[in-house]
Structures are given as structure tokens and as C-alpha cells.
CSV table of C-alpha atoms and ligand atoms in Angstrom, one decimal:
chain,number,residue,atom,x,y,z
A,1,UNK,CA,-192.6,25.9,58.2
A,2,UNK,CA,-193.6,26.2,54.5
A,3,UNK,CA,-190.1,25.9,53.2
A,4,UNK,CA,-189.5,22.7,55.0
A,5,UNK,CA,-192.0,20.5,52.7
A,6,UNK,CA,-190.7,22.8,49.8
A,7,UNK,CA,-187.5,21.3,50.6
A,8,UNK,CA,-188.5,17.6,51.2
A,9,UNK,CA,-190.4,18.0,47.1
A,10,UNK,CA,-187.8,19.2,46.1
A,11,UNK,CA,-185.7,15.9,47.5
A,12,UNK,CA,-188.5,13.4,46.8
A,13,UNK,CA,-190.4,14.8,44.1
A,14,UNK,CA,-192.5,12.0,43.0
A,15,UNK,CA,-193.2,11.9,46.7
A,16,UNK,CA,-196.8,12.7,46.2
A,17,UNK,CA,-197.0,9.4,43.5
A,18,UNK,CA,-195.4,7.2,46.7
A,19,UNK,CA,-198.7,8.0,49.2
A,20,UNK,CA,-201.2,6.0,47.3
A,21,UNK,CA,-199.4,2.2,48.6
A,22,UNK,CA,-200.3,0.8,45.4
A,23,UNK,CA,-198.2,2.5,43.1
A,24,UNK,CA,-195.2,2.1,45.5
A,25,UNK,CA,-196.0,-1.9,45.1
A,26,UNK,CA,-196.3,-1.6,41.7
A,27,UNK,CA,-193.3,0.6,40.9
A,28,UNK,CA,-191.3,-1.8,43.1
A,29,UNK,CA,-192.1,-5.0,41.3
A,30,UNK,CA,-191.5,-3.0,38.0
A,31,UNK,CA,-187.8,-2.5,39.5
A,32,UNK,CA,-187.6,-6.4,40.1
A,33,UNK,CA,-186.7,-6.6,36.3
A,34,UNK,CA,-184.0,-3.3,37.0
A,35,UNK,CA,-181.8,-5.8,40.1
A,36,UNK,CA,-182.7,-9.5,38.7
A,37,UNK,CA,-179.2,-10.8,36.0
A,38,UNK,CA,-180.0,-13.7,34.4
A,39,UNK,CA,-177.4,-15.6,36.6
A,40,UNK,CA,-180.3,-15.3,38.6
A,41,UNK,CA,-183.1,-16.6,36.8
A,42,UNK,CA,-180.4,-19.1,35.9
A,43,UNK,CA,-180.2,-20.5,40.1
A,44,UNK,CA,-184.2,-19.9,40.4
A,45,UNK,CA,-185.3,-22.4,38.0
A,46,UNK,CA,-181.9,-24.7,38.3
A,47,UNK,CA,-183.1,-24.7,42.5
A,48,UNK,CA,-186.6,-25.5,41.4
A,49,UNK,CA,-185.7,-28.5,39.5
A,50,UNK,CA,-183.5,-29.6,41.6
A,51,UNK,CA,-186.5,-29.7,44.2
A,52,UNK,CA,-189.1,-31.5,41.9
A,53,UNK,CA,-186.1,-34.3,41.0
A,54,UNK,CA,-185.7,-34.9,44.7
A,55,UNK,CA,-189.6,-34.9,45.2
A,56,UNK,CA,-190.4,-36.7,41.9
A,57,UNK,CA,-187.8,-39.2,43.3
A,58,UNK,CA,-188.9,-39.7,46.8
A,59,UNK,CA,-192.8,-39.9,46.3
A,60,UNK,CA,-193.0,-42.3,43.0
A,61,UNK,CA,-194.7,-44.7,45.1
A,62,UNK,CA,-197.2,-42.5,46.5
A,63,UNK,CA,-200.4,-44.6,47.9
A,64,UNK,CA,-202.2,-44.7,50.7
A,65,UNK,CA,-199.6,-45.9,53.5
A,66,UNK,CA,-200.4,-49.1,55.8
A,67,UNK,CA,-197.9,-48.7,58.7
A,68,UNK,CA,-196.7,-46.0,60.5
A,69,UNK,CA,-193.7,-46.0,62.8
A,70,UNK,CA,-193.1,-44.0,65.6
A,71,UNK,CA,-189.7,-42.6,67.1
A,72,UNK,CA,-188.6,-41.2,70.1
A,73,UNK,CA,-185.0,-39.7,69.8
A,74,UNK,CA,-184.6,-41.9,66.7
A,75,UNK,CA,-185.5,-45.0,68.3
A,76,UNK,CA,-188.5,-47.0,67.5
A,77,UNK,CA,-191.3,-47.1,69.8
A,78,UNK,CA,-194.2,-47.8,68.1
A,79,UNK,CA,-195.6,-49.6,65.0
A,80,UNK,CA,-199.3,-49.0,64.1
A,81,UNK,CA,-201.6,-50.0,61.2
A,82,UNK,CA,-203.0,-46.9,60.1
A,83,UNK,CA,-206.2,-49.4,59.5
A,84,UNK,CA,-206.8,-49.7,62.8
A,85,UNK,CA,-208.1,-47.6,65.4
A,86,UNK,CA,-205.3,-46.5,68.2
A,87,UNK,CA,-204.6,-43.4,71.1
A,88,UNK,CA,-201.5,-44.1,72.4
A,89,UNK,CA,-199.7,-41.8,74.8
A,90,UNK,CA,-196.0,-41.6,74.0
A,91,UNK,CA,-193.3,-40.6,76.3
A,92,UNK,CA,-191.1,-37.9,74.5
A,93,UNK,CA,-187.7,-35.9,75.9
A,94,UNK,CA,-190.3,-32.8,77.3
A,95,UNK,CA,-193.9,-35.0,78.5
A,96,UNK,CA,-196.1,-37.1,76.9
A,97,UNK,CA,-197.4,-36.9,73.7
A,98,UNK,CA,-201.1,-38.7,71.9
A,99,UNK,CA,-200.3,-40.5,68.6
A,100,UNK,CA,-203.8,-41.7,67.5
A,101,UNK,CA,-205.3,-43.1,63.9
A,102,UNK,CA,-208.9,-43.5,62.9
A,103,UNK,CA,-208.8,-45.8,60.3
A,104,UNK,CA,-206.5,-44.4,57.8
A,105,UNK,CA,-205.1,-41.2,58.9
A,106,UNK,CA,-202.7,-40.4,62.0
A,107,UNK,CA,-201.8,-37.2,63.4
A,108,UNK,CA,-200.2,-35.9,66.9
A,109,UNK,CA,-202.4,-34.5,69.5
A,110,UNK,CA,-202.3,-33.4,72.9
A,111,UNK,CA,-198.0,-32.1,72.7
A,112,UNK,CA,-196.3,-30.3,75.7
A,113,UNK,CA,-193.8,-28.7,72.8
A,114,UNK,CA,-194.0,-24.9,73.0
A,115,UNK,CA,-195.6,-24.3,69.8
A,116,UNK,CA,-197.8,-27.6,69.1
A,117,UNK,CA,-196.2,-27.1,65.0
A,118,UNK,CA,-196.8,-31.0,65.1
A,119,UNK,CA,-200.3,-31.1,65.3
A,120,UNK,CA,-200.5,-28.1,63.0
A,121,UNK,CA,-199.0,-30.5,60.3
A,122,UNK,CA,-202.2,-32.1,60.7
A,123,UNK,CA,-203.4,-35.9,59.8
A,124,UNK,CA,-201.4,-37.6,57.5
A,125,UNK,CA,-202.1,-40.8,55.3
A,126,UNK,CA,-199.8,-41.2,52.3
A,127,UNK,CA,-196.6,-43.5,52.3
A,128,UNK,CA,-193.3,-41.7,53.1
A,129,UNK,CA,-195.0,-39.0,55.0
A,130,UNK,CA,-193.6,-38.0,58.1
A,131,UNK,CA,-195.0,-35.5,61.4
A,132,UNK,CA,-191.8,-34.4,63.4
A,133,UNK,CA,-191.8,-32.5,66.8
A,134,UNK,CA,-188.6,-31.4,67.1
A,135,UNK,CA,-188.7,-30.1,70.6
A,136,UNK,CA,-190.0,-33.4,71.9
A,137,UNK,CA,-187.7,-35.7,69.8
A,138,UNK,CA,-190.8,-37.5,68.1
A,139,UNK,CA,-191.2,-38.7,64.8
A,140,UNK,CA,-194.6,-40.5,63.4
A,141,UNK,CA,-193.6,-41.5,60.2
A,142,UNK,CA,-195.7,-44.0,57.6
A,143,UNK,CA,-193.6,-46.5,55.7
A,144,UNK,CA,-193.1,-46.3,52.3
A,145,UNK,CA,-194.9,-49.4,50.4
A,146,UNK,CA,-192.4,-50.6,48.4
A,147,UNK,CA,-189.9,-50.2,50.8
A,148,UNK,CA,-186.6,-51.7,49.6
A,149,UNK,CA,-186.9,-49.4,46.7
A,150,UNK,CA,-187.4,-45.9,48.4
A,151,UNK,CA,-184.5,-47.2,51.3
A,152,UNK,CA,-182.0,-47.8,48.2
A,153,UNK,CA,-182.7,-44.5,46.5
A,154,UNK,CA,-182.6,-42.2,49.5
A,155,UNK,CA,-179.5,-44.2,51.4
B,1,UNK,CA,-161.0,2.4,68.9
B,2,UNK,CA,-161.1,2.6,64.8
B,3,UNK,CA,-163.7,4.0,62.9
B,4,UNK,CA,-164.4,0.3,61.0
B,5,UNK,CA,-164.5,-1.4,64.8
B,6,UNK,CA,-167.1,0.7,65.5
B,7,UNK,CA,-169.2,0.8,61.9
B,8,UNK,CA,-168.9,-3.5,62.3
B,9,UNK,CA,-170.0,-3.1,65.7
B,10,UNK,CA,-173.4,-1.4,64.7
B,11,UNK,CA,-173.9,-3.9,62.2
B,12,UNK,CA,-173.2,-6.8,64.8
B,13,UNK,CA,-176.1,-4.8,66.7
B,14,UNK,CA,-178.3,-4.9,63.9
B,15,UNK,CA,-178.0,-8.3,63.4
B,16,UNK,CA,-178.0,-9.7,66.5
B,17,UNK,CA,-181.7,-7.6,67.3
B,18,UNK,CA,-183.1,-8.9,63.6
B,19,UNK,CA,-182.2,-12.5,64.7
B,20,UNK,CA,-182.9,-12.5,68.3
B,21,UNK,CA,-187.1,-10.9,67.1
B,22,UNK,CA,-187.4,-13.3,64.2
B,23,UNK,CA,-186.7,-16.2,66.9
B,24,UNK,CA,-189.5,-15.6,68.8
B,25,UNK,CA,-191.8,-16.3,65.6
B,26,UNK,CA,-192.5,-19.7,65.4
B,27,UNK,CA,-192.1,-21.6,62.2
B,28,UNK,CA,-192.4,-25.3,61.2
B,29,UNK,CA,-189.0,-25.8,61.3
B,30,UNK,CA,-185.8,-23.3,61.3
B,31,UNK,CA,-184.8,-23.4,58.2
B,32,UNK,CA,-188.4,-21.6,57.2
B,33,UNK,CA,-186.9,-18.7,59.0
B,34,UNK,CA,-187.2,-15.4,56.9
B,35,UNK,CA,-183.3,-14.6,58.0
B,36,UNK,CA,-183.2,-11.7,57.9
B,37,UNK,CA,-179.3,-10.9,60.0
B,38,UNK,CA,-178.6,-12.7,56.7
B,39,UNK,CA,-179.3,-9.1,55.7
B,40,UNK,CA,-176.1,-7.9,57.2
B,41,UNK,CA,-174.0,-10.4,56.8
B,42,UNK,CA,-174.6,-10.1,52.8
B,43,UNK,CA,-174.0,-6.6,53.0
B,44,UNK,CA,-170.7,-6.9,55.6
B,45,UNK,CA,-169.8,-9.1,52.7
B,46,UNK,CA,-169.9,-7.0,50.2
B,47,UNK,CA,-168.5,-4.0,51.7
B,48,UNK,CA,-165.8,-5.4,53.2
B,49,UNK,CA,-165.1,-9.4,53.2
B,50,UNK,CA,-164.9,-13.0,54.5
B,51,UNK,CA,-163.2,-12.0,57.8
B,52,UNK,CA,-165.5,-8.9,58.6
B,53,UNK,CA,-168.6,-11.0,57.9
B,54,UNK,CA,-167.6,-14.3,59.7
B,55,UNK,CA,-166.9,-12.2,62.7
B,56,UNK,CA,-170.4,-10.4,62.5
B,57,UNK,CA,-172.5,-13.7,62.2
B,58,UNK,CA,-170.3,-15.0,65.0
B,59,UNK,CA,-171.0,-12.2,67.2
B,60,UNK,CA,-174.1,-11.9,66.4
B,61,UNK,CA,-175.4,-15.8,67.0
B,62,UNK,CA,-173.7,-15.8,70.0
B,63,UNK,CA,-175.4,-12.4,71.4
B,64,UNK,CA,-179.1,-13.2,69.9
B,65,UNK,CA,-179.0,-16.6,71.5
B,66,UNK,CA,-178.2,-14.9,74.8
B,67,UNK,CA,-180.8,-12.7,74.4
B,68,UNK,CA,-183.1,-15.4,73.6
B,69,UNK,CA,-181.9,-17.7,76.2
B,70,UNK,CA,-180.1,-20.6,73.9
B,71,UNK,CA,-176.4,-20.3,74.3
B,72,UNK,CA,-175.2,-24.1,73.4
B,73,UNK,CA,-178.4,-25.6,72.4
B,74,UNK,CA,-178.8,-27.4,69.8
B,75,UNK,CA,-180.9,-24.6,68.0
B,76,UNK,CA,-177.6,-22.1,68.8
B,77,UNK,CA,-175.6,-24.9,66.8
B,78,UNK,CA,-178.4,-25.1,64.2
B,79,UNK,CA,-177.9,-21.2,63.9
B,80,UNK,CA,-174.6,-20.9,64.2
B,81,UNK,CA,-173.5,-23.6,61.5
B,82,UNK,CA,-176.6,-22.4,59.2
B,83,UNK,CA,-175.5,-19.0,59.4
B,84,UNK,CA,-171.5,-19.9,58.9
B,85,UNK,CA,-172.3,-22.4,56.0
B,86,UNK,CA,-174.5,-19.5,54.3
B,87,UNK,CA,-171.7,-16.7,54.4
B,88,UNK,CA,-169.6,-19.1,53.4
B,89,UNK,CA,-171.1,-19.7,50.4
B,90,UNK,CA,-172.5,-16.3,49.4
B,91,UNK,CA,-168.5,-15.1,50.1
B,92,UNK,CA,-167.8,-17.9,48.0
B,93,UNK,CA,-169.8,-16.5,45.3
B,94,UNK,CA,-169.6,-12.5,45.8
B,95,UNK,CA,-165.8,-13.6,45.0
B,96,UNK,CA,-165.9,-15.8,41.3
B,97,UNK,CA,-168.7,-14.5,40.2
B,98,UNK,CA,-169.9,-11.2,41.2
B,99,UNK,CA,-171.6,-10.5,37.5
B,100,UNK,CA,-173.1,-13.7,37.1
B,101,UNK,CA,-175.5,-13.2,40.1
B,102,UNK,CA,-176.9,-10.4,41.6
B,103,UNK,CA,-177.2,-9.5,45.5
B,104,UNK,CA,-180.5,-11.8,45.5
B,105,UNK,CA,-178.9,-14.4,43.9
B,106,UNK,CA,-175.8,-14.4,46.3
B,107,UNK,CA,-178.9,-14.0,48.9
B,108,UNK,CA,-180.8,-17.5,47.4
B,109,UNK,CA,-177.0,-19.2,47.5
B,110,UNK,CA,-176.4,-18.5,51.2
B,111,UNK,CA,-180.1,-20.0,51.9
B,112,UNK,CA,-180.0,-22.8,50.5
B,113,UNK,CA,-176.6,-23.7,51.9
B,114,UNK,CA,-177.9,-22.6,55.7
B,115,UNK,CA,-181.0,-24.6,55.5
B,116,UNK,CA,-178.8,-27.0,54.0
B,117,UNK,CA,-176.4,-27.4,57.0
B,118,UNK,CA,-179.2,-27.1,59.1
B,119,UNK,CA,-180.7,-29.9,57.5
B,120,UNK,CA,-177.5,-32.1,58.1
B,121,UNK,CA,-176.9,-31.2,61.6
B,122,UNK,CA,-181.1,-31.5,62.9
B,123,UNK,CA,-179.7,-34.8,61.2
B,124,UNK,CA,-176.8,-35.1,63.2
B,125,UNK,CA,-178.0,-33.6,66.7
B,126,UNK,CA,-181.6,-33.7,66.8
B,127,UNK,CA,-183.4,-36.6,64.9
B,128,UNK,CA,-181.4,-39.5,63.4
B,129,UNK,CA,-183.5,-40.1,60.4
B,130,UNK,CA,-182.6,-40.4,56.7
B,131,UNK,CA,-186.3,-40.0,55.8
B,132,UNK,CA,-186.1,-36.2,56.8
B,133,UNK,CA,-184.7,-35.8,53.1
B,134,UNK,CA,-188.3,-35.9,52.6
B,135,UNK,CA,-188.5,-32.2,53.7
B,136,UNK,CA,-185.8,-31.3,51.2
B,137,UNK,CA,-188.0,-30.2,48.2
B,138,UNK,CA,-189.7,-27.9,50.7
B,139,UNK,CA,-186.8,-26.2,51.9
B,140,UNK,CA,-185.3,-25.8,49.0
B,141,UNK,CA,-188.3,-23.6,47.7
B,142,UNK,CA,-188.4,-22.1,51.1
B,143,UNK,CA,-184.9,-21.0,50.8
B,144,UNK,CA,-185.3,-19.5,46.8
B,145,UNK,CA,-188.2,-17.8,48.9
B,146,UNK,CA,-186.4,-16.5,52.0
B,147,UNK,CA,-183.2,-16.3,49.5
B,148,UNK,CA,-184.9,-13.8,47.5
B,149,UNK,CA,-186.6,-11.3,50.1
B,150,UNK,CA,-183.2,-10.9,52.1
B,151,UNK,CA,-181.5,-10.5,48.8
B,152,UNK,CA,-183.9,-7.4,47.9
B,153,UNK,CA,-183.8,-5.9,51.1
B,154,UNK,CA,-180.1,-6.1,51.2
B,155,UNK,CA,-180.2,-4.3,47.4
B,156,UNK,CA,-182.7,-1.3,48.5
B,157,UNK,CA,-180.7,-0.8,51.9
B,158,UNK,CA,-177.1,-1.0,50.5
B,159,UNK,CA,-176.3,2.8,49.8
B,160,UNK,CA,-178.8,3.9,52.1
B,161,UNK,CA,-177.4,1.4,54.9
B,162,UNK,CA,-174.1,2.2,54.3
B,163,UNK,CA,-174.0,5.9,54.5
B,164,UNK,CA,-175.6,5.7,57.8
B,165,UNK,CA,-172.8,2.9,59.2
B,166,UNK,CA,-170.2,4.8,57.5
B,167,UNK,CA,-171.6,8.1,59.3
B,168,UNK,CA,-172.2,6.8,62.5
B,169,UNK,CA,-168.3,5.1,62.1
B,170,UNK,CA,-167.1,8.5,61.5
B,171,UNK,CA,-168.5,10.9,64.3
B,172,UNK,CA,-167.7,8.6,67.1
B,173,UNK,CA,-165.3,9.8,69.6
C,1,ZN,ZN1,-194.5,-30.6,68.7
């Protein structure tokens, strides 16, 4: 019985250093460094820039949006001032769906989608922003202000 | 049947169990998906090729979304070009430029071109809208993310992994 941990130290013999979960965590980020080339760094930051172009680029006219549109399966439905107050049910592919606004913000509520990840995205005011329910093919999205600008950058 | 039919056929296992759990998570959208069959098909890759690991993610989306109950919807075609588009790539890369980029590297590669196709075809099939290039900064972090946590895993299990594919390869009967 003895022999068998003998054996296992003798396998593993900073075994004992690997029980506290700390160290393990620590001596794992250490070996980041050890499997990371610089090719890699390289894609990391090239990836991240590539993200704040595309973001710098789509929200340079960031305000607080007027109009929001809403889409069923890609087809308008809907068009609501976020300055007024609305609850709209809105037929989707799956059941009905509540669009509502309270003055500035609008959000999804009330979803027969399995998961209800739209109204987890929460209430959204900002121009350009979009909430999307994939499973029930709607799409609440607020209209950029300077429109012709944002259409003939992202086209 | 051949030692390397049955060591691909383990890893087809693998992959199709890692996919067809992770599905049942729910995320914000697919392409936040942790991939972690992207695992294998890295390794597959780098053991043995293009052919081996297209087969594998074939397999393997095709099994996991009958085990999950999506054969031919659209979040099987999401999958299935996502997951082709990525080893495609990472192959791709693993081929011209194997010291320029370690395995999490290849891994970050192969993410960003999945989430990327997925992108296109939630585009294509799902939700006609030009504006969802608004969610392309977020995925594209999501995928250095996802990229890099597959990428390590696939490091720390390569020899490990392997030995035990090889093994089981070699004392079936
Ligand atoms: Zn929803």
C-alpha cells in the first residue's frame, strides 16, 4: 500500500506543491510566457485593432437615438420614437413578443424564445444599437442619426 | 478495421460529446461559444492533416446535432460551416507558418474565421441585416478569447491526448 504513493512521488514529485490550487494557477500562468511566440502576440493585438477600427468606425456618431425600427424576419414592422411611450405586442416566427419604450430607452419583454437572451440585452438607447432574438426572427434596432453616413460606411 | 480508423473514431467521439454539452449552454449568440470540439479538430490537425480533420468536424457536427435534436437547422448550418471555415483556416495556417504561431495562435485563427462564417451565414439564413456588423467588434474579442483557451487546452493535452488515442488505436482487436 505504502509503495504505491512512493511510486506516484516518485512520478510527480512536486506533487505535494500542485495540492495548494493556487500555486497550480500561478505556475500555469508562469508557463503562458513558455507556449506564447511572438507570432502570437503579433495576431492578439493586430485582432484587437482590427475590432476598435470597426467599432471606432461604426459608433462615431454615438448619441442618444430617436427612432427605433423593428423587424420580423428582416422585414419592417414597426417604427417607434424612443420619445414616446409604447407596448406593442409583435408577432415573431415562435409567438408574440412586447417591444415597449418609456421615454428614451426600449427593450424586449415578455419572449416565447427558449432562453429570453433578448431581454437579457437589456434597454437600449444609443443610435446604431441593436436587440436581436434570433430564435424568434426579431430585431429592435435604433437608427443611426446621421444616417446616410453610417449606411455608406457599413454597405 | 485500421488502427488510425479507430484512433480518428475516438476522437470523432470526443468531439461530438464536447459539442453536443457546450450546446446546451446558452449564450448570446453562437459564435460566443467556448468551442471546445475545436479542441480536437486542432489536434486531428496537427497530428495528422486536412483530410483527417475535415472528416472529424464533419462527423462530429452531424452526430452532436443528432444528439441535440438539430440535424438541418439552421444552427446545424451555423455549426457546420463555422466549424469547416475554422479548420480550414487553422490547416491553412498549421501548413505556411507553423513557427510563426503557436497552437493558441492557430486556435485564435480558426475562431475568428468560424465566428466569422457564422456571422455571414446568421446573415444569410437567419436575419437579413447589414447592421449585425455591429456585433463584429464583439466577436472578434470573443473569438481572441475562446481562440486562446481552446488553443491552451489543445497545448497541455497534446502528448498526453495522444498517447492515450494512439494506445487505445493500438489494443483494439
Ligand atoms: Zn429572444
Amino acid at each position: 500500500m505504502g509503495k504505491g504513493v512512493w511510486e506516484i512521488k516518485a512520478i510527480y514529485p512536486d506533487l505535494k506543491e500542485n495540492q495548494s490550487n493556487d500555486s497550480a494557477f500561478v505556475k500555469t500562468m508562469s508557463q503562458l510566457k513558455k507556449y506564447l511566440v511572438p507570432g502570437d502576440y503579433l495576431l492578439i493585438v493586430f485582432i484587437l485593432f482590427l475590432a476598435g477600427a470597426i467599432h471606432v468606425l461604426l459608433h462615431q456618431n454615438v448619441a442618444q437615438g430617436e427612432t427605433a425600427i423593428v423587424s420580423v424576419n428582416g422585414e419592417e414592422v414597426y417604427r417607434l420614437s424612443l420619445k414616446e411611450i409604447h407596448d406593442i405586442p409583435i408577432l415573431g416566427t415562435i409567438d408574440t413578443v412586447h417591444v415597449q419604450t418609456n421615454g428614451s430607452q426600449i427593450w424586449l419583454h415578455g419572449s416565447p424564445c427558449p432562453y429570453k437572451i433578448c431581454e437579457k440585452m437589456g434597454k437600449i438607447h444609443l443610435a446604431g444599437e441593436l436587440i436581436v432574438c434570433v430564435p424568434n426572427r426579431v430585431l429592435v434596432r435604433i437608427l443611426p442619426q446621421k444616417r446616410d453616413d453610417l449606411d455608406a460606411t457599413t454597405m | 478495421m485500421s488502427h488510425k480508423t479507430t484512433q480518428i473514431g475516438l476522437m470523432v467521439a470526443t468531439a461530438a460529446i464536447l459539442f453536443s454539452v457546450e450546446s446546451l449552454i446558452p449564450v448570446p449568440f453562437p459564435w460566443f461559444r467556448l468551442g471546445l470540439a475545436n479542441v480536437i479538430t486542432l489536434l486531428a490537425l496537427k497530428w495528422w492533416g486536412l483530410k483527417e480533420s475535415v472528416f472529424i468536424v464533419l462527423l462530429r457536427v452531424v452526430i452532436g446535432s443528432l444528439i441535440t435534436g438539430r440535424l438541418l437547422q439552421p444552427l446545424f448550418i451555423l455549426s457546420l460551416g463555422g466549424s469547416l471555415a475554422g479548420a480550414l483556416g487553422m490547416a491553412g495556417f498549421i501548413r505556411f507558418n507553423q513557427k510563426g504561431l503557436s497552437l493558441i495562435g492557430i486556435s485564435i485563427i480558426g475562431s475568428v474565421l468560424k465566428n466569422i462564417a457564422q456571422l455571414i451565414l446568421t446573415y444569410l439564413l437567419i436575419i437579413s441585416e447589414t447592421h449585425l456588423v455591429i456585433l463584429a467588434p464583439a466577436m472578434l474579442v470573443a473569438s481572441i478569447i475562446t481562440g486562446f483557451i481552446t488553443g491552451l487546452i489543445a497545448i497541455i493535452l497534446d502528448n498526453r491526448l495522444y498517447k492515450t488515442v494512439i494506445r487505445f488505436g493500438s489494443n483494439s482487436r
